[in-house]
PDB file of C-alpha atoms in Angstrom:
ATOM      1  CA  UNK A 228       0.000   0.000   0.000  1.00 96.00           C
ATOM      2  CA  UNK A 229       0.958   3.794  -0.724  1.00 98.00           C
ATOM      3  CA  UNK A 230       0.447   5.671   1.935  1.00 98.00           C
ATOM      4  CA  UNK A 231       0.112   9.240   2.799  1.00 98.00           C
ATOM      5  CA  UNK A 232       1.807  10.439   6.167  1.00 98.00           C
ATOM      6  CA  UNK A 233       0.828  13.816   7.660  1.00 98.00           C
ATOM      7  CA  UNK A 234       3.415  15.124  10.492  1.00 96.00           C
ATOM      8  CA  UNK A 235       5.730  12.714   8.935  1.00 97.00           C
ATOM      9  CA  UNK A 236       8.831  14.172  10.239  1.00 96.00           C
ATOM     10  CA  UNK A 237       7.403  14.256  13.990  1.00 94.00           C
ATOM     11  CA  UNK A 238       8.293  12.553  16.937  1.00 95.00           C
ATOM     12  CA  UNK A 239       5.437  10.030  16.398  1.00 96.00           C
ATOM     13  CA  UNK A 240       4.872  10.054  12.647  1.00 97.00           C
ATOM     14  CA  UNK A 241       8.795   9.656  12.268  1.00 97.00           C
ATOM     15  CA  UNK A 242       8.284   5.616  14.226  1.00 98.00           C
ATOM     16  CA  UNK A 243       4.755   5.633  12.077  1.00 98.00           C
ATOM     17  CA  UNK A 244       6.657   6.262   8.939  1.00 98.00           C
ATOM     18  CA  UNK A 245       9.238   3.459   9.952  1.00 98.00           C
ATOM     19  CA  UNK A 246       6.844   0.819  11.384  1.00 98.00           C
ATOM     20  CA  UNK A 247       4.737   1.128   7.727  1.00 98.00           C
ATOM     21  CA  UNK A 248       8.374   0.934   5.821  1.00 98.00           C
ATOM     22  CA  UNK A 249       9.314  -2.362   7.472  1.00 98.00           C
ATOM     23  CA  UNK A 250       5.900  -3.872   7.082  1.00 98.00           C
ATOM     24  CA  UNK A 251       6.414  -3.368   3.239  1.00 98.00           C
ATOM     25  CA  UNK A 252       4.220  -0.108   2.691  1.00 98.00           C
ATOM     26  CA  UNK A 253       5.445   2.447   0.698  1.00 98.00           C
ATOM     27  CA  UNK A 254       5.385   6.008   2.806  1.00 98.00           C
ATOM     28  CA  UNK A 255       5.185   9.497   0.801  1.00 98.00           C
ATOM     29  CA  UNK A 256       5.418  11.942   3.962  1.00 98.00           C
ATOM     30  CA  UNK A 257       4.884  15.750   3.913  1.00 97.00           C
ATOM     31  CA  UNK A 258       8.019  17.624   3.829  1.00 96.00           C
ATOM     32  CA  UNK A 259       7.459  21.492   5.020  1.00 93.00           C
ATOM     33  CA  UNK A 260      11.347  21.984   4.975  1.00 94.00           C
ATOM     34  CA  UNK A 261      14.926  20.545   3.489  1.00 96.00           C
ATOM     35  CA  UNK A 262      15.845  18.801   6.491  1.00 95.00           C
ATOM     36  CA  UNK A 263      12.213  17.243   6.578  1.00 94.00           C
ATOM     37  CA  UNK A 264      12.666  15.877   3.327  1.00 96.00           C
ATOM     38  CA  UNK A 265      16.347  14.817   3.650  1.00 97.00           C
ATOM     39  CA  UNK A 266      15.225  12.647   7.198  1.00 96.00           C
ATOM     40  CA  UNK A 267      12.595  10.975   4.971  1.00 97.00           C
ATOM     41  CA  UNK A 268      14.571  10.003   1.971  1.00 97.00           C
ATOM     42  CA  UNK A 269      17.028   8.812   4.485  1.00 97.00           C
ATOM     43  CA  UNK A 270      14.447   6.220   5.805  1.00 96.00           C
ATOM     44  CA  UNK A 271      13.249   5.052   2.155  1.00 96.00           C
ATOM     45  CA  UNK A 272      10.297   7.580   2.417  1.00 97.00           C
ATOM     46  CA  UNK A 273       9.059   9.631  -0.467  1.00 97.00           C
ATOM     47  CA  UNK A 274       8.927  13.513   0.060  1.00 97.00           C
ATOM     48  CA  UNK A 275       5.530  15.301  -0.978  1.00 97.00           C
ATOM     49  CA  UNK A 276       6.275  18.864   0.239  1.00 97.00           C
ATOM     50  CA  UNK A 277       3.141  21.054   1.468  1.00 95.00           C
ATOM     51  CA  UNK A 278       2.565  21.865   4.650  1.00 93.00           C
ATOM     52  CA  UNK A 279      -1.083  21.564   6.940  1.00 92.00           C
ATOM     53  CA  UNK A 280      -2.353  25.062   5.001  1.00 92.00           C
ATOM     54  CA  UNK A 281      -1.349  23.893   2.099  1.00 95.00           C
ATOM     55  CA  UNK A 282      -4.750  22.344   1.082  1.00 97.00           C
ATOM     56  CA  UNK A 283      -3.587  21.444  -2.668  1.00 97.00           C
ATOM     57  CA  UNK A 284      -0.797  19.821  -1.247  1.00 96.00           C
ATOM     58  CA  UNK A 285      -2.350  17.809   0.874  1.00 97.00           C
ATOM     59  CA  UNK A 286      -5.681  17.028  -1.768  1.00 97.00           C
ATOM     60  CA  UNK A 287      -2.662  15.764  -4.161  1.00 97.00           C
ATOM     61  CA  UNK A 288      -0.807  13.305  -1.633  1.00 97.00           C
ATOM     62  CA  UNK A 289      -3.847  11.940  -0.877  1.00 98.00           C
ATOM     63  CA  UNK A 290      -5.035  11.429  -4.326  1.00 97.00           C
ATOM     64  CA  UNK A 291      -1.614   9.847  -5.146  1.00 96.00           C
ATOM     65  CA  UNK A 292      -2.130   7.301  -1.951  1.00 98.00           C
ATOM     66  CA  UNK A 293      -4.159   3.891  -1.334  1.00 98.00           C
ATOM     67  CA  UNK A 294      -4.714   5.691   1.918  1.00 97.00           C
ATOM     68  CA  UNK A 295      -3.636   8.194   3.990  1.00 98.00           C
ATOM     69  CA  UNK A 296      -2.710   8.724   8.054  1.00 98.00           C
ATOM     70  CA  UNK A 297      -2.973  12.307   8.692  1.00 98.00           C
ATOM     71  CA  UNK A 298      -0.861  12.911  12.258  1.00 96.00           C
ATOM     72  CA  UNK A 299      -0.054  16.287  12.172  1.00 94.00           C
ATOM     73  CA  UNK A 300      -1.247  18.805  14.654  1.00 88.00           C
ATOM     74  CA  UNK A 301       0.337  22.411  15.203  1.00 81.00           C
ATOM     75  CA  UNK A 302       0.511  21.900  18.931  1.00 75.00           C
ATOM     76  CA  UNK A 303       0.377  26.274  19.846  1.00 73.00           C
ATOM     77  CA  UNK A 304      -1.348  26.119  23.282  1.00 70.00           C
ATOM     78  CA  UNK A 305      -1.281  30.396  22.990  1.00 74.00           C
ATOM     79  CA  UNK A 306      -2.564  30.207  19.601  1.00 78.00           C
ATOM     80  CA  UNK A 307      -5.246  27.078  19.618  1.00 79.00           C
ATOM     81  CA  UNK A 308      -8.284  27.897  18.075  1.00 85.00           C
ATOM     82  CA  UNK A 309      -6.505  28.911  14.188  1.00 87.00           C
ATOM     83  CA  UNK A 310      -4.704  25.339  15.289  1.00 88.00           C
ATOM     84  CA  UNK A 311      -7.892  23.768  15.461  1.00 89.00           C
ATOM     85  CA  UNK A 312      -9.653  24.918  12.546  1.00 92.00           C
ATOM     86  CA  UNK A 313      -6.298  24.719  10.170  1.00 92.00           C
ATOM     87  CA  UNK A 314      -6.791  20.874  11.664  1.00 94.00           C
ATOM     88  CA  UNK A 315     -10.740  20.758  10.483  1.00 95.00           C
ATOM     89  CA  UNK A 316     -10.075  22.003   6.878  1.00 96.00           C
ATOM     90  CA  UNK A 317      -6.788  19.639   6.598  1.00 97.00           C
ATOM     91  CA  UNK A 318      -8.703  16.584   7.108  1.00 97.00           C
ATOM     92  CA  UNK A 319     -12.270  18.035   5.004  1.00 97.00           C
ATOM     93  CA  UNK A 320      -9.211  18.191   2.459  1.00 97.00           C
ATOM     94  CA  UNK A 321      -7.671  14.601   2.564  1.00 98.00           C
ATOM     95  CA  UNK A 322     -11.212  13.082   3.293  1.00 97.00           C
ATOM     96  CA  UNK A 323     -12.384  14.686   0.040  1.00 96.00           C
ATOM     97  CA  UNK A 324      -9.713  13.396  -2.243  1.00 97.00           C
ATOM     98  CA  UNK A 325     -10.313   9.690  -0.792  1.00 97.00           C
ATOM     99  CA  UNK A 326     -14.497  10.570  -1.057  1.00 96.00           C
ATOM    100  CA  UNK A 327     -15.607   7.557  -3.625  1.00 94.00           C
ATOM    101  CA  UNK A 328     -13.161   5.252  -3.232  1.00 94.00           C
ATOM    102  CA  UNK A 329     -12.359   2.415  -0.122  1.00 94.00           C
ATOM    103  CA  UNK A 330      -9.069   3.892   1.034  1.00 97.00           C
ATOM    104  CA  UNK A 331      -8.869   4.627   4.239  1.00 98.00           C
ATOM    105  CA  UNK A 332      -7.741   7.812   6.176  1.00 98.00           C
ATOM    106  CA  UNK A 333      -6.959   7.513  10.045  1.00 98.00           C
ATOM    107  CA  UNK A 334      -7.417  11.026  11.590  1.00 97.00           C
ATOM    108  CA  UNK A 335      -5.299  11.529  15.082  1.00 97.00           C
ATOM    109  CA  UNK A 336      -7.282  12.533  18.139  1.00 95.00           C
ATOM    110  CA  UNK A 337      -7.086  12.575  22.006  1.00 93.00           C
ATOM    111  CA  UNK A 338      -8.434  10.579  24.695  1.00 94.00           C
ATOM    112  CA  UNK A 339      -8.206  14.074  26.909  1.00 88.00           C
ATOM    113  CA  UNK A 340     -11.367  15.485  24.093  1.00 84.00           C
ATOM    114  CA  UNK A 341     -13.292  12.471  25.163  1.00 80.00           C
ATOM    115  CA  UNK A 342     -12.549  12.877  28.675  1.00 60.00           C
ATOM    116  CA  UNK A 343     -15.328  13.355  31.252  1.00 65.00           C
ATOM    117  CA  UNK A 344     -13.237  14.103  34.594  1.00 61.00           C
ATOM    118  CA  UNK A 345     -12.305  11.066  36.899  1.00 67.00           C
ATOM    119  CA  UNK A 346     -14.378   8.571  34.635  1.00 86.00           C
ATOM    120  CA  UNK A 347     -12.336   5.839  32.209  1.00 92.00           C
ATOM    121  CA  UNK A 348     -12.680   7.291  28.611  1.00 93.00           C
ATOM    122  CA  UNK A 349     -13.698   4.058  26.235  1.00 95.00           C
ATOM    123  CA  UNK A 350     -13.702   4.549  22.516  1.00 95.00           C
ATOM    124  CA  UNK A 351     -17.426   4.642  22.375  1.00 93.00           C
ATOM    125  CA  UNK A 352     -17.120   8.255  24.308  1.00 92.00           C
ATOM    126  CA  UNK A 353     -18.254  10.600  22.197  1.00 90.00           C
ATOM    127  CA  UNK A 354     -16.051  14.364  21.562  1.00 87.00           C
ATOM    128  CA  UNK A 355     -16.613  16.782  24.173  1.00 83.00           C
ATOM    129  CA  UNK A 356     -18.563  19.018  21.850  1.00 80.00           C
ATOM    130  CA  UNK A 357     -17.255  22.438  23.087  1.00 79.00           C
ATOM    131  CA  UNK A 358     -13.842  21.357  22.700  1.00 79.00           C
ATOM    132  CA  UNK A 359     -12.015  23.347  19.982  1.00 76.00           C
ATOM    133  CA  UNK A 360     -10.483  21.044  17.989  1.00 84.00           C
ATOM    134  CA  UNK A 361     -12.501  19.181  15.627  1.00 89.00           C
ATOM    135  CA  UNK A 362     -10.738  16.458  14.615  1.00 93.00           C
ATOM    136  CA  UNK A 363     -13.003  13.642  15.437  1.00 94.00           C
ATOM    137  CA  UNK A 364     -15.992  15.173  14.253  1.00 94.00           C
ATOM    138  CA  UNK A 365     -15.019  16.349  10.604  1.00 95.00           C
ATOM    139  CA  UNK A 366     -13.883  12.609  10.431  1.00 96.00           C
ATOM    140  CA  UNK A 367     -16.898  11.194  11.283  1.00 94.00           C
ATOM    141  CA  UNK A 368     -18.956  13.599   9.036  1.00 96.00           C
ATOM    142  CA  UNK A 369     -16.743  12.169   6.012  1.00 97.00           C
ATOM    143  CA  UNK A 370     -17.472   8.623   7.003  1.00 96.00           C
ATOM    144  CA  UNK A 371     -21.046   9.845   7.649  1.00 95.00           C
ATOM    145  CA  UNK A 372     -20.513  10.177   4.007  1.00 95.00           C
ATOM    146  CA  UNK A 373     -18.770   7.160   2.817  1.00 96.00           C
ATOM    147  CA  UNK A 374     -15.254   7.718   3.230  1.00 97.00           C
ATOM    148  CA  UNK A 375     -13.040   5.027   5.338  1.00 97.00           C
ATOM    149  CA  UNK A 376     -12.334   7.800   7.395  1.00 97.00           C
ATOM    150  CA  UNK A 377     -11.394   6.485  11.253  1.00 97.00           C
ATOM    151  CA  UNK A 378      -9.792   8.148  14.349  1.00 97.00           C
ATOM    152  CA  UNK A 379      -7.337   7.407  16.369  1.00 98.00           C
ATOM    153  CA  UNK A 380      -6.992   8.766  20.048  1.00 97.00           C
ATOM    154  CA  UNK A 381      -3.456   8.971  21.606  1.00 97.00           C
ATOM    155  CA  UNK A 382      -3.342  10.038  25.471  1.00 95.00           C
ATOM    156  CA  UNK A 383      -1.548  13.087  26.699  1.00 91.00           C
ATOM    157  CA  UNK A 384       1.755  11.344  27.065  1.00 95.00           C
ATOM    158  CA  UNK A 385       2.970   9.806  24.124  1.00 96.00           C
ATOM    159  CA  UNK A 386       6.777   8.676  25.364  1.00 96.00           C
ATOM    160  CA  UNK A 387       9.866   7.424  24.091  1.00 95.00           C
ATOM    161  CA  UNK A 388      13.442   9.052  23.183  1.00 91.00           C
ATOM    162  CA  UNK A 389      13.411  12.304  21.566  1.00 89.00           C
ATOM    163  CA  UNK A 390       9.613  13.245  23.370  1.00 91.00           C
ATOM    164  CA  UNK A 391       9.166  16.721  23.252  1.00 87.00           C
ATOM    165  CA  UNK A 392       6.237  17.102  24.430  1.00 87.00           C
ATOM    166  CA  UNK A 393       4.531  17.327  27.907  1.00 90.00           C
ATOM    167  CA  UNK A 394       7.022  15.360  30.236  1.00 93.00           C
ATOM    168  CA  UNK A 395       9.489  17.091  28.965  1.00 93.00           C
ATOM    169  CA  UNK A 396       8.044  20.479  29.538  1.00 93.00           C
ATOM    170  CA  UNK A 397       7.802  19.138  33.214  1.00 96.00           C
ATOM    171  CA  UNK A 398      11.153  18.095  33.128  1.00 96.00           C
ATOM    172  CA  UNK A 399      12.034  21.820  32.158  1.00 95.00           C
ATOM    173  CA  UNK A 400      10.054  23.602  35.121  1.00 96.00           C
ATOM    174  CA  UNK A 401      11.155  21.294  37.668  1.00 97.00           C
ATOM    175  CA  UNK A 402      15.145  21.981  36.511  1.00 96.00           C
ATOM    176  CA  UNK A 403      14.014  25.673  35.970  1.00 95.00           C
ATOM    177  CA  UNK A 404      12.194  26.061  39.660  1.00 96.00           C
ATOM    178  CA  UNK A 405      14.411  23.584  41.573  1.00 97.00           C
ATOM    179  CA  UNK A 406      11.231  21.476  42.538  1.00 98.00           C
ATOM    180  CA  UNK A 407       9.029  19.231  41.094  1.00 98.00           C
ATOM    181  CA  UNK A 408       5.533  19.405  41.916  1.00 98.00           C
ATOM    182  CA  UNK A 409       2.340  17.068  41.608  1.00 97.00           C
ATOM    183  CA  UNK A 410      -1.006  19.170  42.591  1.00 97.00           C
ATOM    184  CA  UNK A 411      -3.136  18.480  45.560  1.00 96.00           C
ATOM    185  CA  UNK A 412      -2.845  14.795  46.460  1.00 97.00           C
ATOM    186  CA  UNK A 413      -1.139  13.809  43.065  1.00 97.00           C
ATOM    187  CA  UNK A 414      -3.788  10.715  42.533  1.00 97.00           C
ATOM    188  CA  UNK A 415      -4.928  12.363  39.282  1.00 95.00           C
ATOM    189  CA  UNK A 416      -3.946  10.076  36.573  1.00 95.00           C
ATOM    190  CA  UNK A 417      -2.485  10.079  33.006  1.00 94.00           C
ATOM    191  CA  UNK A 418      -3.318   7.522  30.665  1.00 96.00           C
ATOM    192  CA  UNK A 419      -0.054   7.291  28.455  1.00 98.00           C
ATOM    193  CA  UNK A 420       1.493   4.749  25.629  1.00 98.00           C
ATOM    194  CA  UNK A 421       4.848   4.459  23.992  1.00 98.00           C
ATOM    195  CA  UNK A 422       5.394   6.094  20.444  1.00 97.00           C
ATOM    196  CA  UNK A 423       6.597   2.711  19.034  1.00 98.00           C
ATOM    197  CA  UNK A 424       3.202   1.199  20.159  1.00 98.00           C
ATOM    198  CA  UNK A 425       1.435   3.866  18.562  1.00 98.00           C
ATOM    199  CA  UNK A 426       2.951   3.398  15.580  1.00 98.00           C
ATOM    200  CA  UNK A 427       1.988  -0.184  15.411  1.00 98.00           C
ATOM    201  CA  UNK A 428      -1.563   0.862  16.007  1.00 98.00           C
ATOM    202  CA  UNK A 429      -1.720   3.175  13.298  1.00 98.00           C
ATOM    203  CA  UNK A 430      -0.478   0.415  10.889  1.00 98.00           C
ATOM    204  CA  UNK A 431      -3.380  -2.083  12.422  1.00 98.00           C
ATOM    205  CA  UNK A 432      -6.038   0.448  11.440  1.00 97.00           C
ATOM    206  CA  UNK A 433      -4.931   1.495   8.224  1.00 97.00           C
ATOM    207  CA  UNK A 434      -5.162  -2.270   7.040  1.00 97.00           C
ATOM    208  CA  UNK A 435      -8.241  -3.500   9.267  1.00 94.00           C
ATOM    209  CA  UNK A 436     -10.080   0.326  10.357  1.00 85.00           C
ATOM    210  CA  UNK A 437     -13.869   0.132   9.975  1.00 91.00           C
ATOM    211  CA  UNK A 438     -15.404   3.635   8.446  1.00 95.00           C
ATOM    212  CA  UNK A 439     -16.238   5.758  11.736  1.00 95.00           C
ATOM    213  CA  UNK A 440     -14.475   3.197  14.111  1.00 96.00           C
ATOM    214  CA  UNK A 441     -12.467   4.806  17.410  1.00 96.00           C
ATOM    215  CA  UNK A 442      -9.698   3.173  18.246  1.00 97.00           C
ATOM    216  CA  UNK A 443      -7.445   4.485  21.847  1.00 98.00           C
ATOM    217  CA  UNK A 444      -3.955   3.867  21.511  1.00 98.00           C
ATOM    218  CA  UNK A 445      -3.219   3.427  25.617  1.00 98.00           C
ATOM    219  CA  UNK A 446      -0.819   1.430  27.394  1.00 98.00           C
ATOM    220  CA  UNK A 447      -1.049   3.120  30.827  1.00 98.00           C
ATOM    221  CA  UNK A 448      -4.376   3.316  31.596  1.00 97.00           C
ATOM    222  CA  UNK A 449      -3.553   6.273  34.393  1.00 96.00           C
ATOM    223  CA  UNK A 450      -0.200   6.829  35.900  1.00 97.00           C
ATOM    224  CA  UNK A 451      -0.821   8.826  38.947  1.00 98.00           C
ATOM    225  CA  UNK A 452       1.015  12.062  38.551  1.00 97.00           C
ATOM    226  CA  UNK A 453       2.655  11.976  41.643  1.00 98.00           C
ATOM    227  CA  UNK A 454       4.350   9.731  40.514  1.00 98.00           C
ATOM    228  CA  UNK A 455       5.436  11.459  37.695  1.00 97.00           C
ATOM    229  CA  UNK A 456       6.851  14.009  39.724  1.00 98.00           C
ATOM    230  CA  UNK A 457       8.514  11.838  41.903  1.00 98.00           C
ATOM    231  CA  UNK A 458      10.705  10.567  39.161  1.00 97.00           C
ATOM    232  CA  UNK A 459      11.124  14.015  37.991  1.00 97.00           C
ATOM    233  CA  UNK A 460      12.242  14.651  41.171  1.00 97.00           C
ATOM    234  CA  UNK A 461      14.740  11.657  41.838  1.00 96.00           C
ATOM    235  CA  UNK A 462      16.421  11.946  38.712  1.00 95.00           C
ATOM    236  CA  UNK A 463      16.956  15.892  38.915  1.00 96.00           C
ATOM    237  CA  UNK A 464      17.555  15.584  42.654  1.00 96.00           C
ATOM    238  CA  UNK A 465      15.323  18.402  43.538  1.00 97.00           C
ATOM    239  CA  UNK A 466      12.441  17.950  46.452  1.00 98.00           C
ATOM    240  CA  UNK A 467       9.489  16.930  45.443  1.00 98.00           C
ATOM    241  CA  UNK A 468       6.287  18.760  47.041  1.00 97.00           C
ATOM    242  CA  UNK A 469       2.052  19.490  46.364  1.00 97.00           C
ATOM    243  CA  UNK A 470       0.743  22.948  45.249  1.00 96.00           C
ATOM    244  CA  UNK A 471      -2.616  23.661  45.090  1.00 95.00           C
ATOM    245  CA  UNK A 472      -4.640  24.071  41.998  1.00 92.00           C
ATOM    246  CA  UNK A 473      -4.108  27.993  42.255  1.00 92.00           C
ATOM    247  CA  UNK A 474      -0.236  27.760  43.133  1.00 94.00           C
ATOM    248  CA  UNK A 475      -0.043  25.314  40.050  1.00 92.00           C
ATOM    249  CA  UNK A 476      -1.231  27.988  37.543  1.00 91.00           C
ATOM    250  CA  UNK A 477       1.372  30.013  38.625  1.00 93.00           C
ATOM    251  CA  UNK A 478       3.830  27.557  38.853  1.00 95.00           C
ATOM    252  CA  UNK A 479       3.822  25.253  35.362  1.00 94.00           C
ATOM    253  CA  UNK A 480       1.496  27.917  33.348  1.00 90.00           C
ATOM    254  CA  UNK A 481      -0.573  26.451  30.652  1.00 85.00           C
ATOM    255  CA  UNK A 482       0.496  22.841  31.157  1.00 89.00           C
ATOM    256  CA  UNK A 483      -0.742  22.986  34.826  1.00 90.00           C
ATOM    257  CA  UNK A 484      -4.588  22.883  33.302  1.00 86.00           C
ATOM    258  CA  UNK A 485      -3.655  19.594  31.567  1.00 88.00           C
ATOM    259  CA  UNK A 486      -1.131  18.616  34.512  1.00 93.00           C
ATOM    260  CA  UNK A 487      -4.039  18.427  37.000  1.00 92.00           C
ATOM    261  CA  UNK A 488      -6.709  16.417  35.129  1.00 91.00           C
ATOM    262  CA  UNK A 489      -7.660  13.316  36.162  1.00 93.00           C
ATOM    263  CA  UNK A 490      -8.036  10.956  33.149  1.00 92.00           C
ATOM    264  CA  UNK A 491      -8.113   7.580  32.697  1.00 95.00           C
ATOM    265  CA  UNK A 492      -8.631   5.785  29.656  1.00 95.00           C
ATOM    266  CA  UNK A 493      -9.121   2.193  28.286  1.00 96.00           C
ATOM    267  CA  UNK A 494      -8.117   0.565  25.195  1.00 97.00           C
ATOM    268  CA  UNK A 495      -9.766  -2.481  25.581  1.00 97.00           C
ATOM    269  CA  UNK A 496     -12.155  -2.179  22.691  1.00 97.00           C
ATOM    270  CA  UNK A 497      -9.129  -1.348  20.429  1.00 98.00           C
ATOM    271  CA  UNK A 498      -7.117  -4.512  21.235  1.00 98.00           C
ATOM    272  CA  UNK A 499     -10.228  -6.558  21.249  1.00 97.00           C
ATOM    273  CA  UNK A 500     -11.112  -5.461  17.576  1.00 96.00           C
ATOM    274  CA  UNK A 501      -7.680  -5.376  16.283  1.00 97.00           C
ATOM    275  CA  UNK A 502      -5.654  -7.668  18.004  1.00 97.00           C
ATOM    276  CA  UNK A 503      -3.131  -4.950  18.966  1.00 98.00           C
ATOM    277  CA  UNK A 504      -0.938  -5.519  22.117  1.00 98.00           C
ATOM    278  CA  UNK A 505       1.429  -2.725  23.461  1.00 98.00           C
ATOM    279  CA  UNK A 506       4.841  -4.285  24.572  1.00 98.00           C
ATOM    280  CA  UNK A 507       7.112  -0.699  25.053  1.00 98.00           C
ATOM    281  CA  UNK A 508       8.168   0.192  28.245  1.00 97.00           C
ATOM    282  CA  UNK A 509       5.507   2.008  30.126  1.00 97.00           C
ATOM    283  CA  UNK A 510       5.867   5.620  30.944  1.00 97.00           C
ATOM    284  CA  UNK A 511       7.266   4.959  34.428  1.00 97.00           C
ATOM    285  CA  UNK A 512       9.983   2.464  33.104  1.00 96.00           C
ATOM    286  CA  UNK A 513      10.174   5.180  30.523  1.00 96.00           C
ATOM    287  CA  UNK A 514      11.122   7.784  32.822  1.00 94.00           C
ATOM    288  CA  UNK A 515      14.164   6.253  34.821  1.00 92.00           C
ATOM    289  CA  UNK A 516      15.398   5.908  31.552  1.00 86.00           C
ATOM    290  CA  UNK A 517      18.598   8.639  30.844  1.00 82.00           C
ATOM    291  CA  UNK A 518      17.607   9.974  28.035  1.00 89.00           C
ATOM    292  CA  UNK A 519      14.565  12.036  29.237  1.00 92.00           C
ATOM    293  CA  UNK A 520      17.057  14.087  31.484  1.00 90.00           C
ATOM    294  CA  UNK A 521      19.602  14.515  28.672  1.00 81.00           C
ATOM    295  CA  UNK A 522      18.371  17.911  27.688  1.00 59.00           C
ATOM    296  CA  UNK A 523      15.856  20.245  28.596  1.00 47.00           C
ATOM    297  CA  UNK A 524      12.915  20.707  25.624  1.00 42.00           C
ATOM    298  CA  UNK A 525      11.188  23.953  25.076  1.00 42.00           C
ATOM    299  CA  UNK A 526       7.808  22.834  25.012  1.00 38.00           C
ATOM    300  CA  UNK A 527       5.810  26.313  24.538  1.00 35.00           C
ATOM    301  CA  UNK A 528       5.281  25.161  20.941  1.00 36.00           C
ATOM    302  CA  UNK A 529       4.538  21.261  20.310  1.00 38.00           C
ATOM    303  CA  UNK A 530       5.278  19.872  16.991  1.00 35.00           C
ATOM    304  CA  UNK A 531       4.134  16.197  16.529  1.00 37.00           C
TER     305      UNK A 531
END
């Protein structure tokens, strides 16, 4: 299969790209710069260059593809809502260059936007509808109808070596602040899953996805983030103490609000209907490991 790869040069399309390579697919992956496209063609990828506002670059990969997995997301927490709707008319776009054919396009979600607090998100959850991205629910409108179209939720913390994302930006404060901090009791829990797990998934439901299936690529059903911080803490040797949900504002900023949810999620229905079986290291194990502490990300901007 040829297959279309949207935030191919990520952190998690870059082990999506690879796990679809040695499985015998062939991968054309959007290229926004040089080095992009040099890191694909040095995997055996194809470039297509375009970016997520490029709509005619993205109608044409698609329409060159037997399917397409569309995990890119500009990841601006100051700048969300243009994020969110750039999002919406990407996948409109890819959706309507697969519309009358059997090709399938997986669209990337989150099991936080199905999240109702301190309950275990399940993949028949529906979006919360006054979230602002619209991911799920511009995919579901295409399969509403006919395209193969799919989603596929990943949890807050998707791990492994080179993360840039939210541990990382924990990582940062607690080095920054001398302290690492869980909020209130630190029971809240994050449901988490190793990028080379999630790449596996994303294979399974490009070759088996039912049209409007949801499918939850978690390992850790909820790590409490205590102990999160207590890792944080060991491995930066810096105390580790509770702030309150005010004092937390203050001290992570906007990854406090995410920092101090409590949710849970299952995958159950996801390994039950494709047979898929997470066998990484879990975010814990993850953790202890050295190369989390190697360097300090800058996590105000996310690019997955």
């Amino acid at each position: 299969m040829r297959v279309f790869v949207t935030g191919a040069t990520g952190f998690i399309g870059t082990a999506v790209v690879r796990e679809l390579i040695d499985a015998g697919h062939q991968v054309l992956g959007l290229a926004r710069s040089d080095a992009g496209a040099k890191s694909l063609i040095a995997v055996g990828a194809q470039v297509h260059r375009g970016s997520l506002e490029d709509l005619e670059s993205l109608c044409s990969g698609a329409a060159a593809a037997d399917g397409v997995i569309h995990a890119a997301f500009i990841h601006n927490f100051n700048n969300y809502a243009p994020s969110a709707e750039a999002d919406r008319r990407a996948i409109e776009t890819l959706g309507g260059a697969l519309a009358g054919s059997d090709r399938p396009l997986i669209v990337t979600s989150g099991t936080l936007l199905a999240q109702r607090q301190g309950s275990l998100a399940t993949e028949e959850d529906a979006p919360n509808p006054n979230f602002p991205r619209k991911s799920e629910e511009a995919a579901l409108a295409l399969a509403a109808r006919g395209v193969r179209a799919s989603v596929l939720r990943l949890p807050p913390s998707v791990h492994g070596n080179a993360d840039h994302g939210f541990v990382p930006r924990l990582i940062s404060v607690a080095r920054e602040k001398g302290v690492s901090v869980f909020i209130d009791d630190g029971l809240n829990r994050w449901p988490a899953v190793h990028r080379l797990d999630a790449a596996h998934l994303y294979r399974l439901a490009l070759e088996e996805s039912s049209r409007g299936a949801r499918y939850h690529g978690v390992a850790d059903e909820g790590v409490p983030t205590r102990e999160i911080a207590e890792v944080i803490g060991r491995q930066l040797s810096v105390p580790v103490v509770s702030k309150s949900r005010e004092e937390a504002a203050d001290h992570f900023g906007w990854i406090g609000m995410f920092f101090g949810m409590d949710s849970p999620a299952s995958s159950a229905l996801t390994q039950e209907r494709l047979g898929w079986r997470p066998v990484q290291p879990g975010l814990i194990a993850d953790l202890n490991a050295e190369h989390y502490f190697e360097h300090t990300a800058d996590a105000a901007v996310l690019q997955r």
